[in-house]
Coordinates of N, CA and C and ligand atoms in Angstrom, one line a residue:
M1 N -121.5 9.7 -112.0 CA -120.6 10.2 -110.6 C -121.8 10.1 -109.4
N2 N -122.9 10.5 -109.8 CA -123.9 10.3 -108.7 C -124.5 8.7 -108.5
R3 N -124.3 8.2 -109.4 CA -124.9 6.6 -109.7 C -124.1 6.0 -108.7
G4 N -122.6 6.2 -109.2 CA -121.3 5.4 -108.6 C -121.7 5.7 -107.2
L5 N -121.8 7.1 -106.7 CA -121.8 7.3 -105.5 C -122.9 6.5 -104.6
S6 N -124.4 6.6 -105.1 CA -125.4 6.0 -104.2 C -125.1 4.2 -104.6
R7 N -123.8 3.9 -105.4 CA -123.9 2.3 -105.2 C -122.8 2.0 -104.1
L8 N -122.0 2.9 -104.1 CA -121.1 2.7 -103.2 C -121.9 2.8 -101.6
L9 N -122.8 3.7 -101.5 CA -123.6 3.8 -100.2 C -124.1 2.9 -100.0
L10 N -124.6 2.1 -100.7 CA -125.6 1.0 -101.0 C -124.8 -0.6 -100.3
L11 N -123.6 -0.4 -101.1 CA -122.9 -1.3 -100.6 C -122.2 -1.2 -99.3
S12 N -121.9 0.1 -99.1 CA -121.3 0.0 -97.4 C -122.6 -0.3 -96.3
A13 N -123.8 0.3 -96.8 CA -124.9 -0.2 -95.9 C -125.2 -1.6 -95.9
A14 N -125.1 -2.3 -96.7 CA -125.2 -3.9 -96.7 C -124.0 -4.4 -96.1
L15 N -122.9 -3.8 -96.0 CA -121.7 -4.5 -95.3 C -122.0 -3.8 -93.5
C16 N -122.4 -3.1 -93.6 CA -122.8 -2.6 -92.3 C -123.6 -3.3 -91.2
T17 N -124.9 -3.6 -92.2 CA -125.8 -4.8 -91.3 C -125.3 -6.2 -91.1
L18 N -124.0 -6.5 -91.7 CA -123.6 -8.1 -91.5 C -123.3 -8.1 -90.2
P19 N -122.1 -7.3 -89.4 CA -121.9 -7.6 -88.0 C -122.9 -7.6 -86.9
F20 N -124.1 -6.9 -87.5 CA -125.4 -6.6 -86.3 C -126.2 -8.0 -86.5
A21 N -125.9 -8.5 -87.9 CA -127.0 -9.9 -87.9 C -126.3 -10.9 -87.1
A22 N -125.0 -10.8 -87.4 CA -124.0 -11.8 -86.6 C -124.2 -11.8 -85.0
Q23 N -124.2 -10.5 -84.7 CA -124.3 -10.2 -83.1 C -125.8 -10.8 -82.6
A24 N -126.9 -10.3 -83.3 CA -128.0 -10.7 -82.8 C -128.0 -12.1 -83.0
Q25 N -127.4 -12.7 -83.7 CA -127.4 -14.4 -83.5 C -126.7 -14.8 -82.6
Q26 N -125.5 -14.3 -82.2 CA -124.8 -14.7 -81.2 C -125.4 -14.4 -79.8
K27 N -126.0 -13.4 -79.7 CA -126.7 -12.9 -78.6 C -128.3 -13.8 -78.1
A28 N -128.6 -14.5 -79.2 CA -129.7 -15.3 -78.8 C -129.0 -16.6 -78.0
H29 N -128.0 -17.1 -78.6 CA -127.3 -18.0 -78.2 C -126.5 -18.0 -76.8
V30 N -127.4 -18.0 -75.2 CA -126.4 -18.0 -74.2 C -126.9 -19.1 -73.4
H31 N -125.5 -19.9 -73.2 CA -125.9 -21.3 -72.5 C -126.8 -21.1 -71.0
G32 N -127.4 -21.8 -71.0 CA -128.1 -21.7 -69.8 C -129.6 -21.1 -70.1
Q33 N -129.8 -20.4 -71.0 CA -131.2 -19.8 -71.4 C -132.0 -20.6 -72.4
V34 N -133.0 -20.5 -72.2 CA -133.9 -21.6 -73.2 C -135.3 -20.2 -73.6
K35 N -135.5 -20.3 -74.8 CA -136.9 -19.6 -74.8 C -137.7 -20.2 -75.5
L36 N -139.2 -20.1 -75.2 CA -140.2 -20.6 -75.1 C -141.2 -19.6 -75.7
D37 N -141.7 -20.3 -76.7 CA -143.1 -19.3 -77.2 C -144.5 -20.2 -77.0
V38 N -145.4 -19.9 -76.2 CA -146.7 -20.7 -75.6 C -147.7 -20.1 -76.6
A39 N -148.4 -21.0 -77.4 CA -149.6 -20.4 -78.2 C -150.6 -21.3 -77.7
V40 N -151.8 -20.7 -76.8 CA -153.1 -21.5 -76.2 C -154.0 -20.9 -78.0
E41 N -154.3 -22.2 -78.8 CA -155.2 -21.5 -80.0 C -156.2 -22.7 -80.2
G42 N -157.5 -22.2 -80.4 CA -158.2 -23.3 -80.4 C -158.2 -24.4 -79.3
P43 N -158.1 -25.8 -80.2 CA -158.3 -26.8 -79.2 C -156.6 -27.4 -78.8
T44 N -155.7 -26.6 -78.9 CA -154.2 -26.8 -78.9 C -153.4 -26.3 -77.9
V45 N -152.2 -26.2 -77.2 CA -151.3 -25.6 -76.9 C -149.9 -25.9 -77.4
V46 N -149.6 -25.3 -78.1 CA -148.1 -25.2 -78.9 C -147.0 -24.4 -78.1
I47 N -146.1 -25.6 -77.5 CA -145.0 -24.8 -77.3 C -143.6 -24.9 -78.0
M48 N -143.3 -23.7 -78.4 CA -142.2 -23.6 -79.7 C -140.9 -23.5 -78.6
M49 N -139.6 -24.2 -78.7 CA -138.6 -24.1 -77.7 C -137.3 -23.8 -78.8
E50 N -136.6 -22.9 -78.6 CA -135.1 -22.7 -79.1 C -133.9 -22.6 -77.7
A51 N -133.2 -23.2 -77.6 CA -132.0 -23.6 -76.9 C -130.8 -23.9 -77.4
P52 N -129.8 -23.7 -77.0 CA -128.4 -24.3 -77.2 C -128.4 -25.5 -76.9
L53 N -127.7 -26.5 -77.5 CA -127.8 -27.7 -77.3 C -127.0 -28.1 -76.1
D54 N -126.2 -27.2 -75.5 CA -125.3 -27.1 -74.5 C -126.1 -27.3 -73.6
N55 N -127.4 -27.0 -73.3 CA -128.1 -27.0 -72.0 C -128.8 -28.6 -71.8
F56 N -128.7 -29.1 -73.0 CA -129.0 -30.6 -72.9 C -128.2 -31.7 -72.7
L57 N -126.9 -31.4 -73.5 CA -125.9 -32.4 -73.7 C -124.7 -32.1 -72.7
G58 N -124.2 -30.7 -72.6 CA -123.3 -30.1 -72.3 C -121.9 -30.0 -73.3
F59 N -122.5 -30.5 -74.7 CA -121.7 -30.2 -75.7 C -122.4 -29.9 -76.7
E60 N -122.0 -29.3 -78.0 CA -123.0 -28.7 -79.0 C -122.5 -29.3 -80.6
R61 N -121.8 -30.8 -80.5 CA -121.7 -31.3 -81.9 C -122.3 -32.8 -82.1
A62 N -122.0 -33.3 -82.7 CA -122.4 -34.7 -83.0 C -121.6 -35.4 -81.9
P63 N -122.2 -36.6 -81.1 CA -121.3 -37.4 -80.2 C -120.3 -38.2 -80.7
R64 N -119.0 -38.0 -79.8 CA -117.7 -39.0 -80.6 C -117.6 -40.2 -79.7
S65 N -118.3 -40.5 -78.7 CA -117.9 -41.8 -78.1 C -119.3 -42.5 -77.7
D66 N -119.0 -43.6 -77.0 CA -120.5 -44.2 -76.5 C -121.4 -43.4 -75.4
A67 N -120.1 -42.8 -74.8 CA -121.2 -42.3 -73.4 C -121.9 -40.9 -74.0
E68 N -121.1 -40.3 -74.8 CA -121.6 -38.8 -75.7 C -123.0 -39.5 -76.3
K69 N -122.9 -40.4 -76.8 CA -123.8 -41.1 -77.6 C -125.3 -41.3 -76.6
K70 N -125.0 -42.1 -75.4 CA -125.9 -42.1 -74.6 C -126.8 -40.7 -73.9
T71 N -125.8 -39.9 -73.7 CA -125.9 -38.7 -73.5 C -127.0 -38.0 -74.1
V72 N -126.7 -38.2 -75.6 CA -127.7 -37.7 -76.7 C -128.9 -38.4 -76.6
D73 N -129.0 -39.8 -76.7 CA -130.4 -40.7 -76.5 C -131.0 -40.2 -75.8
E74 N -130.6 -40.3 -74.6 CA -131.2 -39.8 -73.3 C -132.2 -38.4 -73.3
A75 N -131.2 -37.5 -73.7 CA -131.7 -36.2 -73.7 C -133.0 -36.3 -74.6
V76 N -132.8 -36.7 -76.0 CA -133.7 -36.6 -77.0 C -135.2 -37.5 -76.4
A77 N -134.9 -38.6 -75.9 CA -135.7 -39.4 -75.2 C -136.7 -38.7 -74.1
R78 N -135.9 -37.9 -73.4 CA -136.5 -36.8 -72.4 C -137.3 -35.6 -72.9
L79 N -136.9 -35.3 -74.2 CA -137.6 -34.3 -74.8 C -138.9 -34.6 -75.5
R80 N -138.8 -35.7 -76.2 CA -139.8 -36.4 -76.9 C -141.1 -36.8 -76.0
A81 N -140.8 -37.0 -74.6 CA -141.7 -37.3 -73.6 C -142.2 -36.2 -73.0
A82 N -142.5 -35.2 -73.9 CA -142.7 -33.8 -73.5 C -144.1 -33.7 -72.3
D83 N -144.7 -34.5 -72.2 CA -145.8 -34.5 -71.1 C -145.1 -35.0 -70.1
T84 N -143.8 -34.9 -69.8 CA -143.6 -35.0 -68.4 C -142.5 -33.7 -67.9
L85 N -142.2 -33.0 -69.3 CA -141.6 -31.6 -69.2 C -142.6 -30.5 -69.0
F86 N -143.6 -31.1 -69.5 CA -144.5 -29.8 -69.5 C -145.8 -30.2 -69.1
A87 N -145.9 -29.9 -67.6 CA -146.9 -30.7 -66.9 C -148.3 -29.4 -67.1
I88 N -149.4 -29.7 -68.2 CA -150.4 -28.5 -68.3 C -151.6 -28.7 -67.4
D89 N -151.9 -27.3 -67.0 CA -152.8 -26.7 -66.0 C -154.1 -28.1 -66.6
P90 N -154.3 -29.1 -65.3 CA -155.3 -30.1 -65.7 C -156.6 -29.8 -66.1
A91 N -157.0 -28.5 -66.0 CA -158.3 -27.6 -66.6 C -158.3 -27.8 -67.8
G92 N -157.2 -27.8 -68.4 CA -157.3 -28.2 -70.1 C -157.4 -29.4 -70.7
N93 N -157.0 -30.4 -69.6 CA -157.2 -31.8 -70.0 C -156.9 -32.0 -71.6
C94 N -155.5 -31.8 -71.5 CA -154.3 -31.9 -73.0 C -153.8 -33.5 -72.6
K95 N -153.5 -33.8 -73.7 CA -152.7 -35.1 -74.2 C -151.6 -34.3 -75.2
L96 N -150.7 -35.0 -75.1 CA -149.2 -34.6 -76.0 C -149.7 -35.1 -77.2
G97 N -149.4 -34.3 -78.3 CA -149.3 -34.6 -79.6 C -148.2 -34.8 -80.0
P98 N -148.0 -34.3 -81.5 CA -146.6 -34.5 -82.0 C -145.5 -33.6 -81.6
V99 N -144.4 -34.0 -81.5 CA -142.9 -33.5 -81.1 C -142.3 -33.6 -82.1
D100 N -141.7 -32.3 -82.3 CA -140.7 -32.3 -83.6 C -139.6 -31.6 -82.9
L101 N -138.4 -32.2 -83.2 CA -137.0 -31.7 -82.6 C -136.2 -31.7 -83.8
R102 N -135.5 -30.4 -83.8 CA -134.4 -30.2 -84.9 C -133.3 -29.6 -84.5
A103 N -132.3 -30.6 -84.5 CA -131.0 -30.3 -84.3 C -129.8 -30.9 -85.5
P104 N -129.6 -30.1 -86.6 CA -128.8 -30.7 -87.7 C -127.4 -31.3 -87.3
V105 N -126.8 -30.7 -85.9 CA -125.8 -31.6 -85.8 C -125.8 -33.0 -85.0
L106 N -127.0 -33.0 -84.7 CA -127.5 -34.5 -84.5 C -128.0 -35.3 -85.4
G107 N -128.2 -34.6 -86.4 CA -129.0 -35.2 -87.4 C -130.5 -35.4 -87.3
L108 N -131.2 -34.2 -86.5 CA -132.5 -34.3 -86.2 C -133.4 -33.2 -87.3
G109 N -134.1 -33.8 -87.6 CA -135.1 -32.6 -88.4 C -134.3 -32.6 -90.0
K110 N -134.7 -31.5 -90.3 CA -133.8 -31.0 -91.8 C -132.5 -31.0 -91.5
A111 N -131.7 -31.4 -92.5 CA -130.2 -32.0 -92.7 C -129.9 -30.8 -93.6
D112 N -130.3 -29.8 -93.9 CA -130.3 -28.7 -95.0 C -129.2 -27.8 -94.4
A113 N -128.9 -27.7 -93.2 CA -128.3 -26.3 -92.6 C -126.7 -27.0 -93.1
A114 N -125.8 -25.9 -93.0 CA -124.7 -26.2 -93.3 C -123.9 -26.5 -92.1
A115 N -122.9 -27.6 -92.2 CA -122.4 -28.2 -90.8 C -121.5 -26.8 -90.3
P116 N -121.7 -26.7 -88.9 CA -121.1 -25.7 -88.3 C -119.5 -25.8 -88.1
A117 N -118.7 -24.8 -88.2 CA -117.2 -25.0 -87.9 C -116.8 -25.5 -86.9
A118 N -115.7 -26.2 -86.7 CA -115.3 -26.8 -85.4 C -115.5 -25.9 -84.5
G119 N -115.9 -26.2 -83.2 CA -116.1 -25.3 -82.1 C -117.1 -24.0 -82.0
A120 N -118.1 -24.2 -83.1 CA -119.1 -23.3 -83.3 C -120.5 -23.7 -82.2
H121 N -121.3 -23.0 -82.1 CA -122.5 -23.3 -81.5 C -123.4 -23.7 -81.9
A122 N -124.2 -24.8 -81.4 CA -125.3 -25.2 -82.3 C -126.6 -25.1 -81.2
D123 N -127.8 -25.1 -81.9 CA -129.0 -24.9 -80.9 C -129.7 -26.1 -81.1
I124 N -130.7 -26.5 -80.2 CA -132.0 -27.5 -80.6 C -133.1 -26.8 -80.9
D125 N -134.1 -26.8 -81.5 CA -135.2 -26.0 -81.5 C -136.2 -27.2 -81.8
A126 N -137.4 -26.9 -81.0 CA -138.4 -27.8 -80.8 C -140.1 -27.5 -80.9
T127 N -140.9 -28.1 -81.3 CA -142.1 -27.9 -81.2 C -143.0 -29.3 -80.4
F128 N -143.6 -28.8 -79.3 CA -144.2 -29.7 -78.3 C -145.7 -29.1 -78.9
A129 N -146.6 -30.1 -79.4 CA -148.0 -29.5 -79.6 C -148.9 -30.5 -78.6
F130 N -150.0 -30.2 -77.8 CA -150.7 -30.8 -77.1 C -152.1 -30.5 -77.6
N131 N -152.9 -31.5 -77.5 CA -154.4 -31.7 -77.8 C -155.3 -31.6 -76.9
C132 N -156.0 -30.3 -76.8 CA -156.7 -30.2 -75.5 C -158.5 -30.5 -75.1
A133 N -158.9 -30.6 -74.3 CA -160.4 -30.9 -74.3 C -160.8 -29.3 -74.4
T134 N -160.4 -28.5 -73.5 CA -160.7 -27.1 -73.2 C -159.4 -26.4 -73.2
A135 N -158.8 -26.0 -74.1 CA -157.6 -25.7 -73.9 C -157.6 -24.1 -73.6
S136 N -158.8 -23.1 -73.5 CA -158.7 -22.2 -73.1 C -158.9 -22.0 -71.9
A137 N -159.2 -23.3 -71.0 CA -159.1 -23.1 -69.7 C -157.6 -23.2 -69.0
V138 N -156.6 -23.5 -69.9 CA -155.3 -23.6 -69.4 C -154.6 -22.3 -69.1
K139 N -154.1 -22.4 -67.7 CA -153.4 -20.8 -67.2 C -152.2 -20.8 -66.4
F140 N -151.8 -22.2 -66.9 CA -150.3 -22.3 -66.1 C -149.5 -23.8 -66.9
I141 N -148.5 -24.0 -66.6 CA -147.8 -25.1 -67.2 C -146.4 -25.3 -66.2
D142 N -146.5 -26.1 -65.8 CA -145.4 -26.7 -64.6 C -144.2 -27.3 -65.5
V143 N -143.2 -26.2 -65.5 CA -142.2 -26.8 -66.7 C -140.9 -27.7 -65.5
A144 N -140.7 -28.8 -66.3 CA -139.7 -29.6 -65.5 C -138.3 -29.3 -66.2
L145 N -137.9 -28.8 -66.9 CA -136.7 -28.5 -67.8 C -135.7 -28.3 -66.6
F146 N -135.9 -27.7 -65.3 CA -134.8 -27.4 -64.5 C -134.5 -28.9 -64.0
T147 N -135.1 -29.7 -63.8 CA -135.0 -31.0 -63.1 C -134.6 -31.9 -64.4
A148 N -135.2 -32.1 -65.2 CA -134.6 -32.9 -66.4 C -133.3 -32.6 -66.7
F149 N -133.0 -31.7 -66.8 CA -131.6 -31.1 -67.6 C -130.7 -30.7 -66.2
K150 N -129.3 -30.6 -66.3 CA -128.7 -29.8 -65.7 C -128.3 -28.1 -66.2
G151 N -128.4 -28.2 -67.4 CA -128.0 -26.9 -68.1 C -128.9 -25.9 -68.0
P152 N -129.9 -25.7 -68.3 CA -131.0 -24.8 -68.3 C -131.2 -23.7 -66.5
R153 N -130.4 -22.4 -67.0 CA -130.8 -22.1 -65.3 C -132.2 -20.7 -65.5
Q154 N -132.4 -20.3 -66.8 CA -133.1 -19.3 -67.0 C -134.0 -19.6 -68.4
I155 N -135.5 -19.3 -68.5 CA -136.2 -19.6 -69.3 C -137.0 -18.3 -70.0
E156 N -137.0 -17.9 -70.9 CA -137.7 -16.7 -71.4 C -139.1 -17.2 -71.9
V157 N -140.3 -16.5 -71.7 CA -141.4 -17.3 -72.3 C -142.3 -16.0 -72.7
Q158 N -142.8 -16.6 -73.8 CA -144.0 -15.6 -74.6 C -145.2 -16.2 -74.4
I159 N -146.2 -15.6 -74.0 CA -147.7 -16.7 -74.0 C -148.6 -15.7 -75.0
V160 N -149.0 -16.6 -75.6 CA -150.1 -15.9 -76.2 C -151.8 -16.9 -76.0
S161 N -152.5 -16.1 -75.6 CA -153.5 -17.0 -75.3 C -154.8 -16.0 -75.0
P162 N -156.2 -16.9 -75.0 CA -157.3 -16.4 -74.7 C -157.4 -15.1 -73.8
Q163 N -156.5 -15.3 -72.8 CA -156.3 -14.2 -71.8 C -155.4 -13.1 -72.2
G164 N -154.8 -12.9 -73.3 CA -154.2 -12.0 -73.5 C -152.5 -12.5 -73.7
Q165 N -151.5 -11.5 -74.0 CA -150.3 -11.7 -74.3 C -149.5 -11.8 -73.1
F166 N -148.6 -12.2 -72.7 CA -147.7 -12.0 -71.3 C -146.3 -12.5 -71.9
K167 N -145.6 -11.9 -71.1 CA -144.0 -12.5 -70.8 C -143.7 -12.5 -69.5
R168 N -143.0 -13.7 -69.7 CA -142.2 -14.1 -68.1 C -141.1 -14.7 -68.3
T169 N -140.4 -14.9 -66.9 CA -139.4 -15.3 -67.0 C -139.2 -16.3 -65.9
L170 N -138.7 -17.7 -66.0 CA -138.8 -18.7 -65.1 C -137.2 -18.8 -64.6
K171 N -136.9 -18.7 -63.5 CA -135.5 -18.9 -62.9 C -135.2 -20.3 -62.0
R172 N -134.4 -20.9 -62.3 CA -134.1 -22.0 -61.2 C -134.0 -21.6 -59.9
P173 N -134.9 -22.7 -58.9 CA -135.8 -23.6 -59.4 C -136.9 -23.2 -59.7
N174 N -137.6 -22.1 -59.5 CA -139.0 -21.6 -60.2 C -139.6 -22.6 -61.5
A175 N -140.4 -23.5 -61.2 CA -140.9 -24.1 -62.1 C -142.2 -23.8 -63.2
R176 N -143.0 -23.2 -62.1 CA -144.7 -22.5 -62.6 C -144.4 -21.4 -63.6
L177 N -145.0 -21.8 -64.7 CA -145.5 -20.8 -65.5 C -147.1 -20.5 -65.7
A178 N -147.4 -19.3 -64.9 CA -148.5 -19.0 -64.8 C -149.0 -17.7 -65.3
W179 N -150.1 -17.6 -66.0 CA -150.8 -16.3 -66.5 C -152.5 -16.3 -66.7
G180 N -152.7 -15.0 -66.8 CA -154.3 -15.2 -66.7 C -154.7 -14.8 -65.2
K181 N -156.1 -15.1 -64.8 CA -156.7 -15.3 -63.7 C -157.4 -16.2 -63.3
Ligands
ZN1 ZN1 -123.2 -22.6 -77.8

């Protein structure tokens, strides 16, 4: 009796967490918003990005026409040329290293994610790594996402640097991400 009851409670607890998980996932996906994590560590500046694909393409699925294919190719090329999107404080003397783009609906990165249902939302995640002569001197990054793409309106940023940890919000058209002194 007792055991049956506790099993029932466990089951209802498990069921209750499901809507919360779904809600949290949906909340993270807001068109116009971009999330960046900037880590200044050792000789590198690594920028991790999470964003709805809509920000860069205007749609969130595989391209269906030549025009859409061109939109995808151009967006991917712009994201790969990350040193034009992220102009890092020249004090750091940084050069672009590896760029990793992950968007399963476009066949970028790991293709193990289940194909989303029609009309579902889809993200693009990216990692942009820069190698720097003096990374610890970096105190700002000029972010060109607002000029390169029509979609992004607000960028939420977390920075972990030798100067400490910072949270910043960039709103169109403000493009300079600055921290430290
Ligand atoms: Zn979406």
